[in-house]
PDB file of C-alpha atoms and ligand atoms in Angstrom:
ATOM      1  CA  MET T 288     -12.590 -23.125  10.835  1.00 93.00           C
ATOM      2  CA  LYS T 289     -12.643 -24.874   7.449  1.00 97.00           C
ATOM      3  CA  LYS T 290      -9.377 -26.329   6.113  1.00 98.00           C
ATOM      4  CA  VAL T 291      -7.573 -25.555   2.862  1.00 98.00           C
ATOM      5  CA  GLY T 292      -6.822 -28.551   0.658  1.00 98.00           C
ATOM      6  CA  ILE T 293      -3.857 -28.373  -1.692  1.00 99.00           C
ATOM      7  CA  ILE T 294      -3.276 -30.878  -4.480  1.00 98.00           C
ATOM      8  CA  MET T 295      -0.198 -30.791  -6.696  1.00 98.00           C
ATOM      9  CA  GLY T 296       0.230 -32.921  -9.786  1.00 98.00           C
ATOM     10  CA  SER T 297       3.773 -34.001  -8.969  1.00 98.00           C
ATOM     11  CA  ASP T 298       6.357 -33.663  -6.214  1.00 98.00           C
ATOM     12  CA  SER T 299       8.299 -31.597  -8.767  1.00 98.00           C
ATOM     13  CA  ASP T 300       5.704 -28.838  -8.116  1.00 98.00           C
ATOM     14  CA  LEU T 301       6.618 -28.618  -4.419  1.00 98.00           C
ATOM     15  CA  ALA T 302       9.189 -25.818  -4.705  1.00 98.00           C
ATOM     16  CA  VAL T 303       6.391 -23.494  -5.874  1.00 98.00           C
ATOM     17  CA  VAL T 304       3.581 -24.986  -3.806  1.00 98.00           C
ATOM     18  CA  SER T 305       5.544 -24.736  -0.547  1.00 98.00           C
ATOM     19  CA  LYS T 306       5.060 -20.939  -0.679  1.00 98.00           C
ATOM     20  CA  ALA T 307       1.294 -21.464  -0.529  1.00 98.00           C
ATOM     21  CA  ILE T 308       1.629 -23.917   2.359  1.00 98.00           C
ATOM     22  CA  GLU T 309       3.808 -21.460   4.320  1.00 98.00           C
ATOM     23  CA  THR T 310       1.462 -18.517   3.699  1.00 98.00           C
ATOM     24  CA  ILE T 311      -1.668 -20.412   4.726  1.00 98.00           C
ATOM     25  CA  SER T 312       0.023 -21.799   7.851  1.00 98.00           C
ATOM     26  CA  ARG T 313       1.205 -18.287   8.813  1.00 97.00           C
ATOM     27  CA  PHE T 314      -2.459 -17.242   9.044  1.00 98.00           C
ATOM     28  CA  GLY T 315      -3.203 -20.119  11.401  1.00 98.00           C
ATOM     29  CA  VAL T 316      -5.319 -22.009   8.875  1.00 98.00           C
ATOM     30  CA  VAL T 317      -5.024 -25.776   8.696  1.00 98.00           C
ATOM     31  CA  VAL T 318      -3.758 -26.942   5.308  1.00 98.00           C
ATOM     32  CA  GLU T 319      -3.660 -30.527   4.043  1.00 98.00           C
ATOM     33  CA  THR T 320      -1.484 -31.251   1.018  1.00 98.00           C
ATOM     34  CA  HIS T 321      -1.529 -34.190  -1.398  1.00 98.00           C
ATOM     35  CA  ILE T 322       0.331 -35.275  -4.522  1.00 98.00           C
ATOM     36  CA  TYR T 323      -2.394 -36.495  -6.873  1.00 98.00           C
ATOM     37  CA  SER T 324      -2.275 -36.284 -10.650  1.00 98.00           C
ATOM     38  CA  ALA T 325      -5.209 -35.800 -13.021  1.00 98.00           C
ATOM     39  CA  HIS T 326      -3.463 -38.091 -15.476  1.00 98.00           C
ATOM     40  CA  ARG T 327      -1.533 -40.560 -13.308  1.00 98.00           C
ATOM     41  CA  THR T 328      -4.000 -40.978 -10.414  1.00 98.00           C
ATOM     42  CA  PRO T 329      -7.376 -39.692 -11.683  1.00 98.00           C
ATOM     43  CA  GLU T 330      -9.372 -41.752  -9.136  1.00 98.00           C
ATOM     44  CA  ALA T 331      -7.480 -40.234  -6.194  1.00 98.00           C
ATOM     45  CA  VAL T 332      -8.204 -36.735  -7.512  1.00 98.00           C
ATOM     46  CA  ARG T 333     -11.884 -37.554  -7.962  1.00 98.00           C
ATOM     47  CA  ASN T 334     -12.238 -39.131  -4.522  1.00 98.00           C
ATOM     48  CA  PHE T 335     -10.548 -36.198  -2.810  1.00 98.00           C
ATOM     49  CA  ALA T 336     -12.760 -33.671  -4.594  1.00 98.00           C
ATOM     50  CA  LEU T 337     -15.992 -35.634  -4.060  1.00 98.00           C
ATOM     51  CA  ASN T 338     -15.368 -35.930  -0.307  1.00 98.00           C
ATOM     52  CA  ALA T 339     -13.657 -32.579   0.348  1.00 98.00           C
ATOM     53  CA  LYS T 340     -16.723 -30.718   1.619  1.00 98.00           C
ATOM     54  CA  ASN T 341     -17.692 -33.506   4.022  1.00 98.00           C
ATOM     55  CA  ASN T 342     -14.073 -33.747   5.157  1.00 98.00           C
ATOM     56  CA  GLY T 343     -14.058 -30.146   6.400  1.00 98.00           C
ATOM     57  CA  PHE T 344     -12.434 -28.306   3.511  1.00 98.00           C
ATOM     58  CA  GLY T 345     -13.693 -24.851   2.507  1.00 98.00           C
ATOM     59  CA  VAL T 346     -11.534 -24.303  -0.558  1.00 98.00           C
ATOM     60  CA  ILE T 347      -9.159 -26.362  -2.708  1.00 99.00           C
ATOM     61  CA  ILE T 348      -5.971 -25.184  -4.394  1.00 99.00           C
ATOM     62  CA  ALA T 349      -4.753 -27.286  -7.332  1.00 99.00           C
ATOM     63  CA  ALA T 350      -1.287 -26.826  -8.835  1.00 98.00           C
ATOM     64  CA  ALA T 351      -0.094 -28.468 -12.038  1.00 98.00           C
ATOM     65  CA  GLY T 352       2.172 -27.883 -14.980  1.00 98.00           C
ATOM     66  CA  LYS T 353       2.251 -28.849 -18.665  1.00 97.00           C
ATOM     67  CA  ALA T 354      -1.231 -29.980 -19.902  1.00 97.00           C
ATOM     68  CA  ALA T 355      -2.657 -28.936 -16.530  1.00 98.00           C
ATOM     69  CA  HIS T 356      -6.052 -30.597 -16.110  1.00 98.00           C
ATOM     70  CA  LEU T 357      -5.820 -31.054 -12.349  1.00 98.00           C
ATOM     71  CA  ALA T 358      -7.733 -27.957 -11.183  1.00 98.00           C
ATOM     72  CA  GLY T 359     -10.448 -28.606 -13.748  1.00 98.00           C
ATOM     73  CA  ALA T 360     -10.762 -32.243 -12.710  1.00 98.00           C
ATOM     74  CA  VAL T 361     -11.142 -31.133  -9.078  1.00 98.00           C
ATOM     75  CA  ALA T 362     -13.714 -28.472 -10.010  1.00 98.00           C
ATOM     76  CA  ALA T 363     -15.706 -31.080 -11.937  1.00 98.00           C
ATOM     77  CA  ASN T 364     -16.239 -33.045  -8.727  1.00 98.00           C
ATOM     78  CA  THR T 365     -16.953 -30.435  -6.045  1.00 98.00           C
ATOM     79  CA  THR T 366     -19.043 -27.340  -5.382  1.00 98.00           C
ATOM     80  CA  LEU T 367     -16.231 -25.848  -3.256  1.00 98.00           C
ATOM     81  CA  PRO T 368     -14.284 -22.943  -4.764  1.00 98.00           C
ATOM     82  CA  VAL T 369     -11.177 -24.136  -6.619  1.00 99.00           C
ATOM     83  CA  VAL T 370      -8.060 -22.006  -7.062  1.00 99.00           C
ATOM     84  CA  GLY T 371      -5.675 -23.075  -9.838  1.00 99.00           C
ATOM     85  CA  ILE T 372      -1.917 -22.501  -9.907  1.00 98.00           C
ATOM     86  CA  PRO T 373      -0.362 -23.023 -13.353  1.00 98.00           C
ATOM     87  CA  ILE T 374       3.183 -24.315 -12.810  1.00 98.00           C
ATOM     88  CA  LYS T 375       6.104 -23.329 -15.027  1.00 98.00           C
ATOM     89  CA  SER T 376       7.508 -26.797 -15.675  1.00 92.00           C
ATOM     90  CA  SER T 377       7.760 -27.197 -19.428  1.00 89.00           C
ATOM     91  CA  ALA T 378       9.447 -25.949 -22.571  1.00 93.00           C
ATOM     92  CA  LEU T 379       6.534 -23.502 -22.876  1.00 97.00           C
ATOM     93  CA  ASP T 380       7.406 -21.737 -19.593  1.00 97.00           C
ATOM     94  CA  GLY T 381       4.004 -22.375 -18.017  1.00 98.00           C
ATOM     95  CA  LEU T 382       1.882 -20.774 -20.733  1.00 98.00           C
ATOM     96  CA  ASP T 383       0.508 -24.227 -21.570  1.00 97.00           C
ATOM     97  CA  ALA T 384      -0.481 -24.758 -17.919  1.00 98.00           C
ATOM     98  CA  LEU T 385      -1.966 -21.261 -17.643  1.00 98.00           C
ATOM     99  CA  LEU T 386      -4.231 -21.772 -20.645  1.00 98.00           C
ATOM    100  CA  SER T 387      -5.180 -25.322 -19.602  1.00 98.00           C
ATOM    101  CA  THR T 388      -6.116 -24.112 -16.117  1.00 98.00           C
ATOM    102  CA  VAL T 389      -7.912 -20.883 -16.936  1.00 98.00           C
ATOM    103  CA  GLN T 390     -10.026 -21.865 -19.961  1.00 98.00           C
ATOM    104  CA  MET T 391     -12.788 -23.695 -18.133  1.00 98.00           C
ATOM    105  CA  PRO T 392     -16.272 -24.220 -19.581  1.00 98.00           C
ATOM    106  CA  SER T 393     -19.262 -22.337 -18.127  1.00 98.00           C
ATOM    107  CA  GLY T 394     -20.474 -23.610 -14.785  1.00 98.00           C
ATOM    108  CA  VAL T 395     -17.154 -25.180 -13.774  1.00 98.00           C
ATOM    109  CA  PRO T 396     -14.937 -22.245 -12.759  1.00 98.00           C
ATOM    110  CA  VAL T 397     -11.327 -22.352 -11.642  1.00 98.00           C
ATOM    111  CA  ALA T 398     -10.039 -19.109 -10.099  1.00 98.00           C
ATOM    112  CA  THR T 399      -6.668 -19.077 -11.817  1.00 98.00           C
ATOM    113  CA  VAL T 400      -3.722 -17.116 -10.429  1.00 98.00           C
ATOM    114  CA  ALA T 401      -0.506 -16.193 -12.246  1.00 98.00           C
ATOM    115  CA  ILE T 402       2.045 -18.769 -13.434  1.00 98.00           C
ATOM    116  CA  ASP T 403       3.764 -20.000 -10.240  1.00 98.00           C
ATOM    117  CA  GLY T 404       1.484 -17.625  -8.268  1.00 98.00           C
ATOM    118  CA  ALA T 405       1.368 -19.788  -5.158  1.00 98.00           C
ATOM    119  CA  GLU T 406       1.313 -16.935  -2.651  1.00 98.00           C
ATOM    120  CA  ASN T 407      -1.688 -15.296  -4.281  1.00 98.00           C
ATOM    121  CA  ALA T 408      -3.437 -18.666  -4.437  1.00 98.00           C
ATOM    122  CA  ALA T 409      -2.946 -18.871  -0.686  1.00 98.00           C
ATOM    123  CA  PHE T 410      -4.230 -15.330  -0.118  1.00 98.00           C
ATOM    124  CA  LEU T 411      -7.260 -15.988  -2.280  1.00 98.00           C
ATOM    125  CA  ALA T 412      -8.026 -19.182  -0.354  1.00 98.00           C
ATOM    126  CA  ILE T 413      -7.666 -17.326   2.958  1.00 98.00           C
ATOM    127  CA  GLN T 414      -9.920 -14.514   1.723  1.00 98.00           C
ATOM    128  CA  ILE T 415     -12.564 -17.073   0.747  1.00 98.00           C
ATOM    129  CA  LEU T 416     -12.480 -18.615   4.237  1.00 98.00           C
ATOM    130  CA  ALA T 417     -12.460 -15.140   5.824  1.00 98.00           C
ATOM    131  CA  ILE T 418     -15.927 -14.404   4.408  1.00 98.00           C
ATOM    132  CA  SER T 419     -17.337 -16.464   7.278  1.00 97.00           C
ATOM    133  CA  ASP T 420     -14.548 -15.996   9.840  1.00 97.00           C
ATOM    134  CA  GLU T 421     -14.179 -12.564  11.426  1.00 98.00           C
ATOM    135  CA  GLY T 422     -10.888 -13.406  13.173  1.00 98.00           C
ATOM    136  CA  LEU T 423      -9.301 -14.404   9.884  1.00 98.00           C
ATOM    137  CA  SER T 424     -10.725 -11.313   8.220  1.00 98.00           C
ATOM    138  CA  GLN T 425      -9.041  -9.132  10.859  1.00 98.00           C
ATOM    139  CA  LYS T 426      -5.706 -10.905  10.311  1.00 98.00           C
ATOM    140  CA  LEU T 427      -5.988 -10.124   6.587  1.00 98.00           C
ATOM    141  CA  SER T 428      -6.757  -6.464   7.313  1.00 98.00           C
ATOM    142  CA  ALA T 429      -3.731  -6.256   9.617  1.00 98.00           C
ATOM    143  CA  TYR T 430      -1.546  -7.840   6.927  1.00 98.00           C
ATOM    144  CA  LYS T 431      -2.702  -5.337   4.306  1.00 97.00           C
ATOM    145  CA  GLN T 432      -2.180  -2.438   6.703  1.00 98.00           C
ATOM    146  CA  THR T 433       1.407  -3.549   7.430  1.00 98.00           C
ATOM    147  CA  ALA T 434       2.081  -4.057   3.697  1.00 97.00           C
ATOM    148  CA  ALA T 435       0.847  -0.510   2.976  1.00 98.00           C
ATOM    149  CA  GLU T 436       2.961   0.947   5.808  1.00 98.00           C
ATOM    150  CA  ASN T 437       6.045  -0.852   4.457  1.00 98.00           C
ATOM    151  CA  VAL T 438       5.550   0.677   0.998  1.00 98.00           C
ATOM    152  CA  LEU T 439       5.135   4.170   2.439  1.00 98.00           C
ATOM    153  CA  LEU T 440       8.245   3.658   4.590  1.00 98.00           C
ATOM    154  CA  LYS T 441      10.242   2.689   1.502  1.00 97.00           C
ATOM    155  CA  ASP T 442       8.916   5.745  -0.313  1.00 97.00           C
ATOM    156  CA  LYS T 443      10.011   7.948   2.591  1.00 97.00           C
ATOM    157  CA  GLU T 444      13.497   6.372   2.687  1.00 96.00           C
ATOM    158  CA  PHE T 445      13.842   6.690  -1.089  1.00 95.00           C
ATOM    159  CA  ASN T 446      12.972  10.367  -1.048  1.00 96.00           C
ATOM    160  CA  THR T 447      15.102  11.141   2.037  1.00 95.00           C
ATOM    161  CA  LYS T 448      18.233   9.832   0.244  1.00 83.00           C
ATOM    162  CA  LYS T 449      17.819  12.273  -2.643  1.00 71.00           C
TER     163      LYS T 449
HETATM  164  C1  LIG E 768       2.276 -32.136 -14.246  1.00 97.15           C
HETATM  165  O1  LIG E 768       3.379 -32.395 -15.040  1.00 97.15           O
HETATM  166  C2  LIG E 768       2.804 -31.889 -12.877  1.00 97.15           C
HETATM  167  O2  LIG E 768       1.935 -31.052 -12.159  1.00 97.15           O
HETATM  168  C3  LIG E 768       4.151 -31.256 -13.115  1.00 97.15           C
HETATM  169  O3  LIG E 768       4.070 -29.829 -13.098  1.00 97.15           O
HETATM  170  C4  LIG E 768       4.496 -31.715 -14.522  1.00 97.15           C
HETATM  171  C5  LIG E 768       5.707 -32.592 -14.561  1.00 97.15           C
HETATM  172  O4  LIG E 768       5.555 -33.678 -13.685  1.00 97.15           O
HETATM  173  P1  LIG E 768       6.747 -34.683 -13.429  1.00 97.15           P
HETATM  174  O5  LIG E 768       7.006 -35.374 -14.726  1.00 97.15           O
HETATM  175  O6  LIG E 768       7.914 -33.844 -12.955  1.00 97.15           O
HETATM  176  O7  LIG E 768       6.262 -35.621 -12.344  1.00 97.15           O
HETATM  177  O8  LIG E 768       1.357 -33.163 -14.260  1.00 97.15           O
END
């Protein structure tokens, strides 16, 4: 199975990014995480993105805050799908990172999740890999089934208490 690559712009992003790492690992997918910055280590970002496909990655998640160019810089150097997580790490509460991540020019997309949306970034990455992996696809179906059952159980409990 292909791996998921995660890049975060700073170790200060780890509290959010760790939720993506946990979610991906829970589905039995190998995840490799790096701290590379579009502004502080642009060559490391470029090298990772350029070699990611040959190194066995199927999708890359990039998380950054403030003037968040990381996901875009990754997308510029790979044909793999790139998922962007805007991190809430500034006086602007992550809106700056959201707009920097989502407003990509035509032909260089970044699938941007919500501010601090690390879990959904993980689910999106898993869903991308599941297109060509039936076992993973079945795990996702089972997860969704359990999530639906839990909601209906809560509804039942809520209405029984009345
Ligand atoms: C971004 O700037 C990082 O992704 C982080 O969210 C933010 C602050 O980084 P530090 O100054 O905490 O390293 O590049």
